PDB file of C-alpha atoms in Angstrom:
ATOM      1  CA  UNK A   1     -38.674 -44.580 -99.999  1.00  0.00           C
ATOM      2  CA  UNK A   2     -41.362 -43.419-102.505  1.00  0.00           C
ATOM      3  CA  UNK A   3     -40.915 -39.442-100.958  1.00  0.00           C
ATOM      4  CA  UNK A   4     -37.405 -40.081-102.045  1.00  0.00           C
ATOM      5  CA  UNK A   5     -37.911 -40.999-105.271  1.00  0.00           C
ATOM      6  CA  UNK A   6     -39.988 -38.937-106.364  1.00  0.00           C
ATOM      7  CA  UNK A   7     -38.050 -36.081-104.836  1.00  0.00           C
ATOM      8  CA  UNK A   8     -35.399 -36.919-106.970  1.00  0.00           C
ATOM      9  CA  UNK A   9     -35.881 -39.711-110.049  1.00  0.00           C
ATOM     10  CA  UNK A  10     -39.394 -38.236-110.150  1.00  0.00           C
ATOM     11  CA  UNK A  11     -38.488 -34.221-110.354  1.00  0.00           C
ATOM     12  CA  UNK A  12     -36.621 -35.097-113.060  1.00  0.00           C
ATOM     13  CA  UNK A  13     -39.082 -37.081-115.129  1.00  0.00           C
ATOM     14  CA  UNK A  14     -41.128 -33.971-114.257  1.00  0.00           C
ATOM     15  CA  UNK A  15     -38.839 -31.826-115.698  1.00  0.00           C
ATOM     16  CA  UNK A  16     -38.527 -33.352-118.847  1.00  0.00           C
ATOM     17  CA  UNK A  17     -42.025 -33.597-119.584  1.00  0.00           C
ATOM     18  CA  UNK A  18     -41.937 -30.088-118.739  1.00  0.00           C
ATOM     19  CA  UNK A  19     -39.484 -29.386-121.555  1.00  0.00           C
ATOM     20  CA  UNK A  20     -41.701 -31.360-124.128  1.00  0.00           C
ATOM     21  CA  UNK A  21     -44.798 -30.310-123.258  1.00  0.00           C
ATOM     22  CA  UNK A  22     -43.870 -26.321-122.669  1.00  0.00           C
ATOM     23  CA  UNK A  23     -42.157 -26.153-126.303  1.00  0.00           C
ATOM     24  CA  UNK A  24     -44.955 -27.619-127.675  1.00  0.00           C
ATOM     25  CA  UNK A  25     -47.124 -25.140-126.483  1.00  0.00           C
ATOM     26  CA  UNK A  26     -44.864 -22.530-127.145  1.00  0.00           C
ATOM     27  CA  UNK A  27     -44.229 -23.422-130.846  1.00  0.00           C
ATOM     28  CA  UNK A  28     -48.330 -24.210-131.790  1.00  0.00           C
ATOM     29  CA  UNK A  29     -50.137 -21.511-128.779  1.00  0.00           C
ATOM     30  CA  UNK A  30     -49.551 -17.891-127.903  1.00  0.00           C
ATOM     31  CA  UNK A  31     -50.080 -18.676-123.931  1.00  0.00           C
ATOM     32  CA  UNK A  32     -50.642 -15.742-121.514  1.00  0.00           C
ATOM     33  CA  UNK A  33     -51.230 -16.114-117.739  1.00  0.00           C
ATOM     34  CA  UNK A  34     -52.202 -13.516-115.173  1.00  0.00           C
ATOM     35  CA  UNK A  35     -52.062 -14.369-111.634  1.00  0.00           C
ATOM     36  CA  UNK A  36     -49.328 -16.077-110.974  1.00  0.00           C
ATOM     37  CA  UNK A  37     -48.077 -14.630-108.380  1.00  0.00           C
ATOM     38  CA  UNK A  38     -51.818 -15.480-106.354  1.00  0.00           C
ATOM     39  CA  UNK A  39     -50.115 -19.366-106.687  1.00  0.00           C
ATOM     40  CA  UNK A  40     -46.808 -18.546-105.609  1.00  0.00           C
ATOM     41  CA  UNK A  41     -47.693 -16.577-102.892  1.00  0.00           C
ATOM     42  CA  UNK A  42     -50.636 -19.134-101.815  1.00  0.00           C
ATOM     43  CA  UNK A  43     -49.338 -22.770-101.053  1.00  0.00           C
ATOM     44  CA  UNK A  44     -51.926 -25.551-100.387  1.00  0.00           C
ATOM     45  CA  UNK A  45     -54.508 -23.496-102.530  1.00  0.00           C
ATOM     46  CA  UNK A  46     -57.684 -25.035-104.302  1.00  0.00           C
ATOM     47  CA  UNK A  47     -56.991 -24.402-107.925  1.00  0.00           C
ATOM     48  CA  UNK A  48     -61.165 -24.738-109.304  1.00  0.00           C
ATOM     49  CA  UNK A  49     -60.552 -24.381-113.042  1.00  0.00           C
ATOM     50  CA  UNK A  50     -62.775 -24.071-116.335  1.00  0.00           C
ATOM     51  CA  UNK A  51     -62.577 -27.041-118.375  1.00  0.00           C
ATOM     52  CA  UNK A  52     -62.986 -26.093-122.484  1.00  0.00           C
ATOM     53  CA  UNK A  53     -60.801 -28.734-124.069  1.00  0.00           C
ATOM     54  CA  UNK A  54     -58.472 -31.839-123.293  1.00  0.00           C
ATOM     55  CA  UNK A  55     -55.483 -29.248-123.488  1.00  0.00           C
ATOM     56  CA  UNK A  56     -56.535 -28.203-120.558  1.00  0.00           C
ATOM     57  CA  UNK A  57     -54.143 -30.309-118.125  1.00  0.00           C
ATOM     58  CA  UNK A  58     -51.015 -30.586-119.796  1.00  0.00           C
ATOM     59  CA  UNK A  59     -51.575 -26.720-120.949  1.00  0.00           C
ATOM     60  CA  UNK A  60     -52.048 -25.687-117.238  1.00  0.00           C
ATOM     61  CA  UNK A  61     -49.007 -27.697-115.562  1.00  0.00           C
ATOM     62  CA  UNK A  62     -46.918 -26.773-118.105  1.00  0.00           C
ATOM     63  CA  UNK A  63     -47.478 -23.018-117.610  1.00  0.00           C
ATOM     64  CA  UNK A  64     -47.518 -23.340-113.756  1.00  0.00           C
ATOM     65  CA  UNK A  65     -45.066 -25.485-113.564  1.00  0.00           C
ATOM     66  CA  UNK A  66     -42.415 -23.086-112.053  1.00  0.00           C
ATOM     67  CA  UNK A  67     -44.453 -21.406-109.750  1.00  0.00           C
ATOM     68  CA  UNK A  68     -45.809 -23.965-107.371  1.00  0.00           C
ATOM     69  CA  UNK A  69     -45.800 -27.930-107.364  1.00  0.00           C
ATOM     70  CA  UNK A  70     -50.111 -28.418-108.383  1.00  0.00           C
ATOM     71  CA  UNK A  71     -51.365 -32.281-108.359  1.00  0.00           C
ATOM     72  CA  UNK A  72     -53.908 -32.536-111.029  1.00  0.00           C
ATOM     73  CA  UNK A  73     -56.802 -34.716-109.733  1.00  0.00           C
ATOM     74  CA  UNK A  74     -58.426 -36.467-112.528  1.00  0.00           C
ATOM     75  CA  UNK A  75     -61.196 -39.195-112.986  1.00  0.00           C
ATOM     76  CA  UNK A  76     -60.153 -42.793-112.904  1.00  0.00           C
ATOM     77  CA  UNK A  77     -61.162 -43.448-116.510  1.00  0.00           C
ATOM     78  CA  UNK A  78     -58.575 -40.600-117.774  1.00  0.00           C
ATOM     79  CA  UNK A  79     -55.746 -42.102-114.770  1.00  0.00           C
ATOM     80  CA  UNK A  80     -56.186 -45.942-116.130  1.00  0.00           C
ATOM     81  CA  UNK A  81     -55.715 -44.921-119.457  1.00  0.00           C
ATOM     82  CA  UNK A  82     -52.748 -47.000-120.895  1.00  0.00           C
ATOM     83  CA  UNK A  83     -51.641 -43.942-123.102  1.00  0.00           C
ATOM     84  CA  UNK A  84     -51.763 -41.640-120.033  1.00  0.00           C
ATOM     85  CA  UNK A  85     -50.781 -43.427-117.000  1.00  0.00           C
ATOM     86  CA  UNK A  86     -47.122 -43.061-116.832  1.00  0.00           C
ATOM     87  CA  UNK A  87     -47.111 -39.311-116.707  1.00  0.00           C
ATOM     88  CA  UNK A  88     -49.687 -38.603-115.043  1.00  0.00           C
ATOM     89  CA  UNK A  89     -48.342 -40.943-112.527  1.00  0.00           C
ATOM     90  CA  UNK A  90     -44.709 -39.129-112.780  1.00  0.00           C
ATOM     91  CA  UNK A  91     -46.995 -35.992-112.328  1.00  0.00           C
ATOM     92  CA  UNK A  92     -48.291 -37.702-109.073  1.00  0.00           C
ATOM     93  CA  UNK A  93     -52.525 -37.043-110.374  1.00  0.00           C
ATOM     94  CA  UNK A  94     -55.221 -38.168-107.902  1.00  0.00           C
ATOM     95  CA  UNK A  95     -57.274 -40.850-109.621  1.00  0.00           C
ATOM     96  CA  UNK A  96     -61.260 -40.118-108.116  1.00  0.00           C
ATOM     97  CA  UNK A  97     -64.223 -41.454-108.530  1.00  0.00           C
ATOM     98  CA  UNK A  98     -64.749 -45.423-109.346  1.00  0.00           C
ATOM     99  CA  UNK A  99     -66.076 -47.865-111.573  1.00  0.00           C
ATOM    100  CA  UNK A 100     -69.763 -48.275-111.250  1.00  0.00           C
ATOM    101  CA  UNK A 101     -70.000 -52.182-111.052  1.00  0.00           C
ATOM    102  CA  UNK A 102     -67.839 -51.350-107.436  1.00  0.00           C
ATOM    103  CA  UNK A 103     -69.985 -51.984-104.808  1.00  0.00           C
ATOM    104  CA  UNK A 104     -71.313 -49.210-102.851  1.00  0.00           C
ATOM    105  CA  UNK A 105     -68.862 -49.839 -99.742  1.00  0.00           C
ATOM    106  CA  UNK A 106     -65.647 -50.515-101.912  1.00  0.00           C
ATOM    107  CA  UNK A 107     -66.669 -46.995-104.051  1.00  0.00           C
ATOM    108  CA  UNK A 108     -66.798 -45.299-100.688  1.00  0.00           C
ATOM    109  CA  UNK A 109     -64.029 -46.601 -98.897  1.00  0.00           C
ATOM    110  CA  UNK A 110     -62.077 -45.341-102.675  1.00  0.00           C
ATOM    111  CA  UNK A 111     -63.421 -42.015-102.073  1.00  0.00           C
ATOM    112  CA  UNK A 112     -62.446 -41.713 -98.742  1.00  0.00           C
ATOM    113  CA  UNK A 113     -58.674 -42.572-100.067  1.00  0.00           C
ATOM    114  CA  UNK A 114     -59.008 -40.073-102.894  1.00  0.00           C
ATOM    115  CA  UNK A 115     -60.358 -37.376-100.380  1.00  0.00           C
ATOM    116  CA  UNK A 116     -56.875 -38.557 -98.077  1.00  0.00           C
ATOM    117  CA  UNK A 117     -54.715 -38.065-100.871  1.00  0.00           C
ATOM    118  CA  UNK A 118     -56.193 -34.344-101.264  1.00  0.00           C
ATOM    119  CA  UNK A 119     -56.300 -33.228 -98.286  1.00  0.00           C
ATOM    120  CA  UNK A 120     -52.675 -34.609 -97.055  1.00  0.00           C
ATOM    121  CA  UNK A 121     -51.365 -33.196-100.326  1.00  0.00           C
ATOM    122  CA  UNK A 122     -52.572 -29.595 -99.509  1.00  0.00           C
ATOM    123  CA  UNK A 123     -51.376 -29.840 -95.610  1.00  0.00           C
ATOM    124  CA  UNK A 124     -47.580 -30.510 -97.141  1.00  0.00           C
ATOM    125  CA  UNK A 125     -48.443 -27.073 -99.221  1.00  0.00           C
ATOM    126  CA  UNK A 126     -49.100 -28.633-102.390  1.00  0.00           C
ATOM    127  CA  UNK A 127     -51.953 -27.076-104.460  1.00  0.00           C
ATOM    128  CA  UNK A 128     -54.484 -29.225-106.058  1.00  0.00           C
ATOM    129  CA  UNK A 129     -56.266 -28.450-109.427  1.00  0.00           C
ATOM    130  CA  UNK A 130     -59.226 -29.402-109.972  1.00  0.00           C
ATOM    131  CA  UNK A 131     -62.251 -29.117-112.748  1.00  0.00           C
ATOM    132  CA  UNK A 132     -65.414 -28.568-110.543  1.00  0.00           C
ATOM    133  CA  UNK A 133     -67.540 -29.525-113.975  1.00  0.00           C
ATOM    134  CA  UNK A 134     -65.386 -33.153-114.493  1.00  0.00           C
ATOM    135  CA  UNK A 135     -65.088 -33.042-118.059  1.00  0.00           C
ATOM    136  CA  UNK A 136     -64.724 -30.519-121.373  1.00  0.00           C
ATOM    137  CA  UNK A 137     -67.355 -28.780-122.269  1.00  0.00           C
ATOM    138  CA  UNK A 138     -70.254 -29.894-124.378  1.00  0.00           C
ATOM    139  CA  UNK A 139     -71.727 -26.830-124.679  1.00  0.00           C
ATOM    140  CA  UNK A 140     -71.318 -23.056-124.574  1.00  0.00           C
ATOM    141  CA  UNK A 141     -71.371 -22.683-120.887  1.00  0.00           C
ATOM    142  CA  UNK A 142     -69.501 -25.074-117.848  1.00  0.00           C
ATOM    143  CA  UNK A 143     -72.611 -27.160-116.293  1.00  0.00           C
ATOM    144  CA  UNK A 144     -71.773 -29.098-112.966  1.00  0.00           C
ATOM    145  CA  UNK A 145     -73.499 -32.571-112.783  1.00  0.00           C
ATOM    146  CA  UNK A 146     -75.857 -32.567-109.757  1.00  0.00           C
ATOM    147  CA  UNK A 147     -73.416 -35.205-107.949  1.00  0.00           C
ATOM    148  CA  UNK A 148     -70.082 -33.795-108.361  1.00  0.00           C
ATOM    149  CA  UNK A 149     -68.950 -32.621-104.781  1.00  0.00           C
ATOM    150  CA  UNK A 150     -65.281 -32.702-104.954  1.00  0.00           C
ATOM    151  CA  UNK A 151     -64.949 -28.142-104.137  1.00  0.00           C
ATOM    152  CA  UNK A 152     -67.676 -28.770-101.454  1.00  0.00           C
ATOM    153  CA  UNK A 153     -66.854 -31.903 -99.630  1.00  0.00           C
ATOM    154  CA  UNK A 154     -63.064 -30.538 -99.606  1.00  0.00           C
ATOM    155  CA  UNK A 155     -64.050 -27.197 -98.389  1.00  0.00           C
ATOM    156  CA  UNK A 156     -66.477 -28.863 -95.824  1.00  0.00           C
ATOM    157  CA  UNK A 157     -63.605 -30.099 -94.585  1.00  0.00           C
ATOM    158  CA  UNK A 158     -60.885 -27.338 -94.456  1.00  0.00           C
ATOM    159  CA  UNK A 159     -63.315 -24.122 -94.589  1.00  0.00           C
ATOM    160  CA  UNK A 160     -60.305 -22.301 -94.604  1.00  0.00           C
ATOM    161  CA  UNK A 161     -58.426 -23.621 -97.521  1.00  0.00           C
ATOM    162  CA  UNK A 162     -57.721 -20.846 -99.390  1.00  0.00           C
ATOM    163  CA  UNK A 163     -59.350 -20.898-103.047  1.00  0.00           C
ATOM    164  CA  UNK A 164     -58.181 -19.875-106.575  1.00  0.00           C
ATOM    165  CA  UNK A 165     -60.068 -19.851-109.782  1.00  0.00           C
ATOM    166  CA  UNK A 166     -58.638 -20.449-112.885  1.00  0.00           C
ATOM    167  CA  UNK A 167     -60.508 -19.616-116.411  1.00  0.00           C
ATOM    168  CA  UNK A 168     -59.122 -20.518-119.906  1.00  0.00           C
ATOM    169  CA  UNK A 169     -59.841 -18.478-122.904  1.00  0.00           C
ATOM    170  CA  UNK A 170     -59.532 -19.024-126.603  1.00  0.00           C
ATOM    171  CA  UNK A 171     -58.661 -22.717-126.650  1.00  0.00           C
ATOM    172  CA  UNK A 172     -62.202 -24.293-126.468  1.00  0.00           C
ATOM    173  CA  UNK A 173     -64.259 -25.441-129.177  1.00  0.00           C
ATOM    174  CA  UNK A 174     -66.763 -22.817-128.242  1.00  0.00           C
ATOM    175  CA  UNK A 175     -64.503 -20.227-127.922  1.00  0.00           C
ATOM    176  CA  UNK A 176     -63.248 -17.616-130.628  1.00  0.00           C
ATOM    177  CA  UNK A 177     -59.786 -19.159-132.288  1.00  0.00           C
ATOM    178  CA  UNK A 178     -57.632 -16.074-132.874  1.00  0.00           C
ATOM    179  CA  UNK A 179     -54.127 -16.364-133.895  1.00  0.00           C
ATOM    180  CA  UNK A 180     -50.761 -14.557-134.458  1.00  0.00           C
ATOM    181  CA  UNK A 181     -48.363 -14.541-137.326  1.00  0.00           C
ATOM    182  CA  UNK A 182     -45.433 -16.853-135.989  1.00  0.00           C
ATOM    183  CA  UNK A 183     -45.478 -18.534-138.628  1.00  0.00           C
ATOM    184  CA  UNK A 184     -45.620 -15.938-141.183  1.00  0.00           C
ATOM    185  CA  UNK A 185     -41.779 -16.403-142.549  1.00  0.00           C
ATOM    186  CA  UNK A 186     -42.884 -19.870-143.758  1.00  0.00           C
ATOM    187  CA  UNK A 187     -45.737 -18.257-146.054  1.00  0.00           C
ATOM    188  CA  UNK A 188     -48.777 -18.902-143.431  1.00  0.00           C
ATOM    189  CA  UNK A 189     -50.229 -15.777-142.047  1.00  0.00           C
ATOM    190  CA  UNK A 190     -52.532 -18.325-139.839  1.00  0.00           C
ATOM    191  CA  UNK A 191     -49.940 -18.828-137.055  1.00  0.00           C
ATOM    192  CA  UNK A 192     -50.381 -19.990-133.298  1.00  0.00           C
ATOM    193  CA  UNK A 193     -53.589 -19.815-131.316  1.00  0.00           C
ATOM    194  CA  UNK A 194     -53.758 -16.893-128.634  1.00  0.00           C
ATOM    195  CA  UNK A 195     -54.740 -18.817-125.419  1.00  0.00           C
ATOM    196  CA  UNK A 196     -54.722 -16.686-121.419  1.00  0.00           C
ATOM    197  CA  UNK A 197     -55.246 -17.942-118.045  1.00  0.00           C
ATOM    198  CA  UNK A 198     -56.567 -16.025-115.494  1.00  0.00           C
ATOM    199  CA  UNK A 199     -56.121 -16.457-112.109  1.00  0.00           C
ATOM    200  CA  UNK A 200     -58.110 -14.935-109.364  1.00  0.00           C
ATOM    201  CA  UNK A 201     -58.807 -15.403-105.638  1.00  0.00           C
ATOM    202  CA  UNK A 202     -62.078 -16.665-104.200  1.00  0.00           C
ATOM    203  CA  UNK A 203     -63.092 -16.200-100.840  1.00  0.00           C
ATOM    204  CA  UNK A 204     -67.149 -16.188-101.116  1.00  0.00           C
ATOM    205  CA  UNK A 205     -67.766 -19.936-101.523  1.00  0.00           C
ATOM    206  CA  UNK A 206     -69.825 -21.605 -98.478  1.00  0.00           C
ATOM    207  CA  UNK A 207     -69.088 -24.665 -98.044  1.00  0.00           C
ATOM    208  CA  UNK A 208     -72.159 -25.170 -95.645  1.00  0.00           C
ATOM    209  CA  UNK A 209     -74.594 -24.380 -98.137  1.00  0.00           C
ATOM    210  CA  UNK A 210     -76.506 -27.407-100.098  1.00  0.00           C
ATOM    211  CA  UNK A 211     -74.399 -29.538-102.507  1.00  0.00           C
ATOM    212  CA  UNK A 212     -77.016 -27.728-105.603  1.00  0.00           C
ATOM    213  CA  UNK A 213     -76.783 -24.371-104.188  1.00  0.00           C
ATOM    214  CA  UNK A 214     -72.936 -24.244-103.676  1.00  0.00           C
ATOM    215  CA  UNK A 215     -72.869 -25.986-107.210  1.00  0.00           C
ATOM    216  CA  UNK A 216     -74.902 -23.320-108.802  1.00  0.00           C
ATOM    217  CA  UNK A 217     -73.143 -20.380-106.970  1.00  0.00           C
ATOM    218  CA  UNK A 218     -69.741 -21.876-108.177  1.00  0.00           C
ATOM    219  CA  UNK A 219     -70.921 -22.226-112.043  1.00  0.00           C
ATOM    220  CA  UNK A 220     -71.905 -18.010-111.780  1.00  0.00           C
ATOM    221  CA  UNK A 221     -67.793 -18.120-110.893  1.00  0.00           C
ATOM    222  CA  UNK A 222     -66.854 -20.283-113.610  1.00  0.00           C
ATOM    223  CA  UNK A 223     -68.784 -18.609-116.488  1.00  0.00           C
ATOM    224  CA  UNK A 224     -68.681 -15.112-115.807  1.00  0.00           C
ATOM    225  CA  UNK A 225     -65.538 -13.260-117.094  1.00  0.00           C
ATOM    226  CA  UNK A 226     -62.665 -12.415-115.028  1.00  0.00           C
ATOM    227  CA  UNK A 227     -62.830  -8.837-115.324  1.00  0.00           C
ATOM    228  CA  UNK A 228     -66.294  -8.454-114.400  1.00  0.00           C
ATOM    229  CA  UNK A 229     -66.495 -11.143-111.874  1.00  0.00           C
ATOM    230  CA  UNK A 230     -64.160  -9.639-109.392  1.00  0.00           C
TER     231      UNK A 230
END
């Protein structure tokens, strides 16, 4: 009964945050994507993305949107959030991680659902996006925490998965802000913020290496530019 709703009641919902959110971005951002086709063309992908600002979610569904259905997994802070919950529920997110009061076997036995979710999702050729470094950047560079896992405890577990990485450029706080003139006919020659995705294919990560080594190999990924990367 829930497939069915969601299928229909929920694709709608979808769609109209779609709408919203996509002429938002289209009336305040100059959004450019490369790589598209990589999505289309790969269902049940790992989408690892950079993480520069809390645009970063709604910005990225609402571009991919029409390509390929992605579930969004987010922490369980951000899914709880009154403000946030009912579309990122429409949106069908994967809550992870747990409260720390939890005991040790009820945080498990939640990550072992989370990890379900996940992997069932990308059997049924859905992808999954997720932000290896967990939350916006502090700083110039993406830094992930010693005990994030999710990319290597779901590649441990499907090797094969197919991988994509996603950067964002130009919408962080530590990124250059450069803007058109869209705005010009009203008088301001400041106008909307230039913002691209870039998406590439990955097919060097090891998931048998350590948690810090895989970690550290997958930050080179994250910070070094597309075009120089690949």
């Amino acid at each position: 009964m829930f497939q069915l709703i969601d299928e229909t009641l929920g694709k709608w919902l979808r769609h109209a945050f779609f709408v919203i959110v996509r002429s938002y971005y289209a009336l305040f951002y100059n959004v450019s994507c490369s790589g598209k086709h990589l999505l289309q063309d790969t269902p049940g992908a790992l989408l690892v993305a950079t993480h520069v600002s809390r645009h970063d979610g709604p910005l990225i569904a609402a571009i991919l949107y029409t390509t390929q259905r992605v579930r969004p997994v987010v922490h369980h802070h951000e899914y709880h959030n009154w403000f946030q919950w009912f579309p990122m529920f429409v949106a069908r997110a994967i809550p992870v991680s747990s409260p720390k009061a939890w005991s040790a076997e009820r945080r498990q036995a939640r990550k072992e659902h989370s990890m379900g979710r996940i992997l069932s999702a990308l059997e049924r050729g859905e992808s999954i996006l997720l932000f290896p470094a967990g939350q916006a950047r502090r700083q110039e560079a993406e830094v992930i925490a010693p005990h994030l896992s999710g990319v290597h405890d779901i590649l441990g577990t499907n090797p094969d998965r197919p991988v994509l990485l996603l950067r964002l450029d130009g919408l962080g706080r530590f990124q250059p802000a450069r803007h058109d003139y869209f705005w010009s006919f009203l008088g301001r020659q400041k106008g909307r913020r230039h913002v691209s995705l870039d998406i590439k294919t990955v097919d060097d990560l090891d998931p048998t290496q350590d948690l810090a080594t895989f970690n550290a190999a997958l930050e080179v990924k994250l910070n070094t530019p597309i075009r120089d990367a690949f």
